């Protein structure tokens, strides 16, 4: 199963696959989530943010993306999500990586990050 990640305009840009992967719209691996902590990493295991309550936040606590069911007391107004493309979920073939220990999560802010979702994992 997967859920779409929407950018600040409500455009579906990436999918969170429940085996911990984050894929771009072309099914390229761009990142992973340490499910137990919610820490978000690039594909080369660089810690870049946090995923909690349907919100992807950068390391400053600002929102980068949201899911359709996002719910948090500290979040900006969310746009109506556009209808995502009908892309089947890929087969799970990921061995769980050894995630490095992340820093402590920052205070969450009800603001959008200056880094757009399309460049977040660069």
PDB file of C-alpha atoms in Angstrom:
ATOM      1  CA  UNK A   1       0.000   0.000   0.000  1.00  0.00           C
ATOM      2  CA  UNK A   2       1.019   3.580  -0.504  1.00  0.00           C
ATOM      3  CA  UNK A   3      -0.137   7.100   0.114  1.00  0.00           C
ATOM      4  CA  UNK A   4       0.518  10.188  -1.985  1.00  0.00           C
ATOM      5  CA  UNK A   5       2.590  13.124  -0.788  1.00  0.00           C
ATOM      6  CA  UNK A   6       1.218  16.462  -2.001  1.00  0.00           C
ATOM      7  CA  UNK A   7       3.224  19.663  -2.349  1.00  0.00           C
ATOM      8  CA  UNK A   8       2.207  23.124  -1.110  1.00  0.00           C
ATOM      9  CA  UNK A   9      -0.093  23.507  -4.146  1.00  0.00           C
ATOM     10  CA  UNK A  10      -1.882  20.186  -3.636  1.00  0.00           C
ATOM     11  CA  UNK A  11      -0.062  18.490  -6.538  1.00  0.00           C
ATOM     12  CA  UNK A  12       0.704  14.784  -5.985  1.00  0.00           C
ATOM     13  CA  UNK A  13       4.502  14.545  -6.374  1.00  0.00           C
ATOM     14  CA  UNK A  14       5.691  11.464  -4.482  1.00  0.00           C
ATOM     15  CA  UNK A  15       4.402   8.340  -2.785  1.00  0.00           C
ATOM     16  CA  UNK A  16       5.173   6.937   0.610  1.00  0.00           C
ATOM     17  CA  UNK A  17       5.241   3.147   0.288  1.00  0.00           C
ATOM     18  CA  UNK A  18       4.469   1.454   3.594  1.00  0.00           C
ATOM     19  CA  UNK A  19       7.674  -0.622   3.536  1.00  0.00           C
ATOM     20  CA  UNK A  20       9.437   2.729   4.287  1.00  0.00           C
ATOM     21  CA  UNK A  21      10.280   3.924   0.760  1.00  0.00           C
ATOM     22  CA  UNK A  22       9.502   7.314  -0.755  1.00  0.00           C
ATOM     23  CA  UNK A  23       9.243   7.215  -4.538  1.00  0.00           C
ATOM     24  CA  UNK A  24       8.958  10.041  -7.045  1.00  0.00           C
ATOM     25  CA  UNK A  25       6.199   9.989  -9.667  1.00  0.00           C
ATOM     26  CA  UNK A  26       8.385   7.860 -11.954  1.00  0.00           C
ATOM     27  CA  UNK A  27       8.903   5.240  -9.204  1.00  0.00           C
ATOM     28  CA  UNK A  28      12.509   6.260  -8.522  1.00  0.00           C
ATOM     29  CA  UNK A  29      13.617   5.809  -4.927  1.00  0.00           C
ATOM     30  CA  UNK A  30      14.288   9.258  -3.453  1.00  0.00           C
ATOM     31  CA  UNK A  31      14.157   8.546   0.258  1.00  0.00           C
ATOM     32  CA  UNK A  32      13.167   6.318   3.167  1.00  0.00           C
ATOM     33  CA  UNK A  33      11.404   6.736   6.484  1.00  0.00           C
ATOM     34  CA  UNK A  34      12.525   5.102   9.695  1.00  0.00           C
ATOM     35  CA  UNK A  35       9.041   3.942  10.653  1.00  0.00           C
ATOM     36  CA  UNK A  36       9.814   3.633  14.369  1.00  0.00           C
ATOM     37  CA  UNK A  37      11.112   7.220  14.704  1.00  0.00           C
ATOM     38  CA  UNK A  38       9.544   9.018  11.757  1.00  0.00           C
ATOM     39  CA  UNK A  39      12.954  10.260  10.641  1.00  0.00           C
ATOM     40  CA  UNK A  40      13.229  10.863   6.874  1.00  0.00           C
ATOM     41  CA  UNK A  41      16.402  10.125   4.916  1.00  0.00           C
ATOM     42  CA  UNK A  42      17.586  10.550   1.341  1.00  0.00           C
ATOM     43  CA  UNK A  43      18.391   7.402  -0.634  1.00  0.00           C
ATOM     44  CA  UNK A  44      22.025   7.761   0.524  1.00  0.00           C
ATOM     45  CA  UNK A  45      20.825   7.901   4.182  1.00  0.00           C
ATOM     46  CA  UNK A  46      21.314  11.623   4.807  1.00  0.00           C
ATOM     47  CA  UNK A  47      18.777  12.762   7.434  1.00  0.00           C
ATOM     48  CA  UNK A  48      16.563  15.500   5.949  1.00  0.00           C
ATOM     49  CA  UNK A  49      13.376  15.647   7.983  1.00  0.00           C
ATOM     50  CA  UNK A  50      10.500  14.043   9.821  1.00  0.00           C
ATOM     51  CA  UNK A  51       7.221  12.336   8.863  1.00  0.00           C
ATOM     52  CA  UNK A  52       4.419  12.396  11.415  1.00  0.00           C
ATOM     53  CA  UNK A  53       0.638  12.805  11.382  1.00  0.00           C
ATOM     54  CA  UNK A  54       0.634  12.877   7.586  1.00  0.00           C
ATOM     55  CA  UNK A  55       3.091  15.776   7.370  1.00  0.00           C
ATOM     56  CA  UNK A  56       6.603  15.682   5.949  1.00  0.00           C
ATOM     57  CA  UNK A  57       8.648  18.356   7.721  1.00  0.00           C
ATOM     58  CA  UNK A  58      12.174  19.592   7.117  1.00  0.00           C
ATOM     59  CA  UNK A  59      14.767  19.652   9.899  1.00  0.00           C
ATOM     60  CA  UNK A  60      13.588  23.139  10.890  1.00  0.00           C
ATOM     61  CA  UNK A  61      10.032  21.885  11.543  1.00  0.00           C
ATOM     62  CA  UNK A  62       8.483  23.485   8.452  1.00  0.00           C
ATOM     63  CA  UNK A  63       6.050  21.528   6.267  1.00  0.00           C
ATOM     64  CA  UNK A  64       7.321  20.216   2.916  1.00  0.00           C
ATOM     65  CA  UNK A  65       4.446  17.895   1.973  1.00  0.00           C
ATOM     66  CA  UNK A  66       1.221  16.417   3.286  1.00  0.00           C
ATOM     67  CA  UNK A  67      -0.950  13.353   2.831  1.00  0.00           C
ATOM     68  CA  UNK A  68      -4.679  13.429   2.229  1.00  0.00           C
ATOM     69  CA  UNK A  69      -5.319  12.464   5.869  1.00  0.00           C
ATOM     70  CA  UNK A  70      -2.845  14.896   7.484  1.00  0.00           C
ATOM     71  CA  UNK A  71      -3.890  16.038  10.921  1.00  0.00           C
ATOM     72  CA  UNK A  72      -1.756  18.136  13.223  1.00  0.00           C
ATOM     73  CA  UNK A  73      -2.397  21.164  15.410  1.00  0.00           C
ATOM     74  CA  UNK A  74       0.695  22.897  13.961  1.00  0.00           C
ATOM     75  CA  UNK A  75       0.195  22.934  10.210  1.00  0.00           C
ATOM     76  CA  UNK A  76      -0.418  25.598   7.600  1.00  0.00           C
ATOM     77  CA  UNK A  77      -3.658  25.766   5.663  1.00  0.00           C
ATOM     78  CA  UNK A  78      -3.565  22.880   3.208  1.00  0.00           C
ATOM     79  CA  UNK A  79      -4.801  23.199  -0.369  1.00  0.00           C
ATOM     80  CA  UNK A  80      -7.300  20.741  -1.786  1.00  0.00           C
ATOM     81  CA  UNK A  81      -5.278  17.793  -3.096  1.00  0.00           C
ATOM     82  CA  UNK A  82      -5.496  17.130  -6.824  1.00  0.00           C
ATOM     83  CA  UNK A  83      -6.464  13.683  -8.064  1.00  0.00           C
ATOM     84  CA  UNK A  84      -3.293  11.566  -8.245  1.00  0.00           C
ATOM     85  CA  UNK A  85      -2.430   9.423 -11.254  1.00  0.00           C
ATOM     86  CA  UNK A  86      -3.415   5.779 -11.089  1.00  0.00           C
ATOM     87  CA  UNK A  87      -0.031   4.112 -10.610  1.00  0.00           C
ATOM     88  CA  UNK A  88       0.123   0.592  -9.189  1.00  0.00           C
ATOM     89  CA  UNK A  89       2.202   0.034  -6.097  1.00  0.00           C
ATOM     90  CA  UNK A  90       5.618  -1.463  -6.812  1.00  0.00           C
ATOM     91  CA  UNK A  91       6.662  -4.781  -5.377  1.00  0.00           C
ATOM     92  CA  UNK A  92       8.425  -4.444  -2.067  1.00  0.00           C
ATOM     93  CA  UNK A  93      12.060  -5.335  -2.619  1.00  0.00           C
ATOM     94  CA  UNK A  94      13.747  -3.164  -0.047  1.00  0.00           C
ATOM     95  CA  UNK A  95      15.836  -4.532   2.759  1.00  0.00           C
ATOM     96  CA  UNK A  96      15.433  -2.215   5.693  1.00  0.00           C
ATOM     97  CA  UNK A  97      18.522   0.010   5.789  1.00  0.00           C
ATOM     98  CA  UNK A  98      20.491   0.681   8.935  1.00  0.00           C
ATOM     99  CA  UNK A  99      19.349   4.214   9.555  1.00  0.00           C
ATOM    100  CA  UNK A 100      21.810   6.520  11.301  1.00  0.00           C
ATOM    101  CA  UNK A 101      20.615   8.078  14.539  1.00  0.00           C
ATOM    102  CA  UNK A 102      18.830  11.365  13.744  1.00  0.00           C
ATOM    103  CA  UNK A 103      18.938  14.569  15.740  1.00  0.00           C
ATOM    104  CA  UNK A 104      15.972  15.348  17.950  1.00  0.00           C
ATOM    105  CA  UNK A 105      12.866  16.506  16.083  1.00  0.00           C
ATOM    106  CA  UNK A 106      12.460  20.297  15.931  1.00  0.00           C
ATOM    107  CA  UNK A 107       9.467  22.272  17.136  1.00  0.00           C
ATOM    108  CA  UNK A 108       6.753  21.983  14.475  1.00  0.00           C
ATOM    109  CA  UNK A 109       5.669  25.187  12.741  1.00  0.00           C
ATOM    110  CA  UNK A 110       2.511  25.977  10.828  1.00  0.00           C
ATOM    111  CA  UNK A 111       4.573  27.267   7.897  1.00  0.00           C
ATOM    112  CA  UNK A 112       5.634  25.910   4.512  1.00  0.00           C
ATOM    113  CA  UNK A 113       9.304  25.099   3.989  1.00  0.00           C
ATOM    114  CA  UNK A 114      11.355  27.217   1.596  1.00  0.00           C
ATOM    115  CA  UNK A 115      12.525  23.953  -0.017  1.00  0.00           C
ATOM    116  CA  UNK A 116       9.860  22.559  -2.376  1.00  0.00           C
ATOM    117  CA  UNK A 117       9.061  18.846  -2.328  1.00  0.00           C
ATOM    118  CA  UNK A 118      10.585  18.383  -5.792  1.00  0.00           C
ATOM    119  CA  UNK A 119      14.024  19.390  -4.459  1.00  0.00           C
ATOM    120  CA  UNK A 120      13.722  18.134  -0.881  1.00  0.00           C
ATOM    121  CA  UNK A 121      15.646  14.897  -1.436  1.00  0.00           C
ATOM    122  CA  UNK A 122      18.429  16.412  -3.614  1.00  0.00           C
TER     123      UNK A 122
END
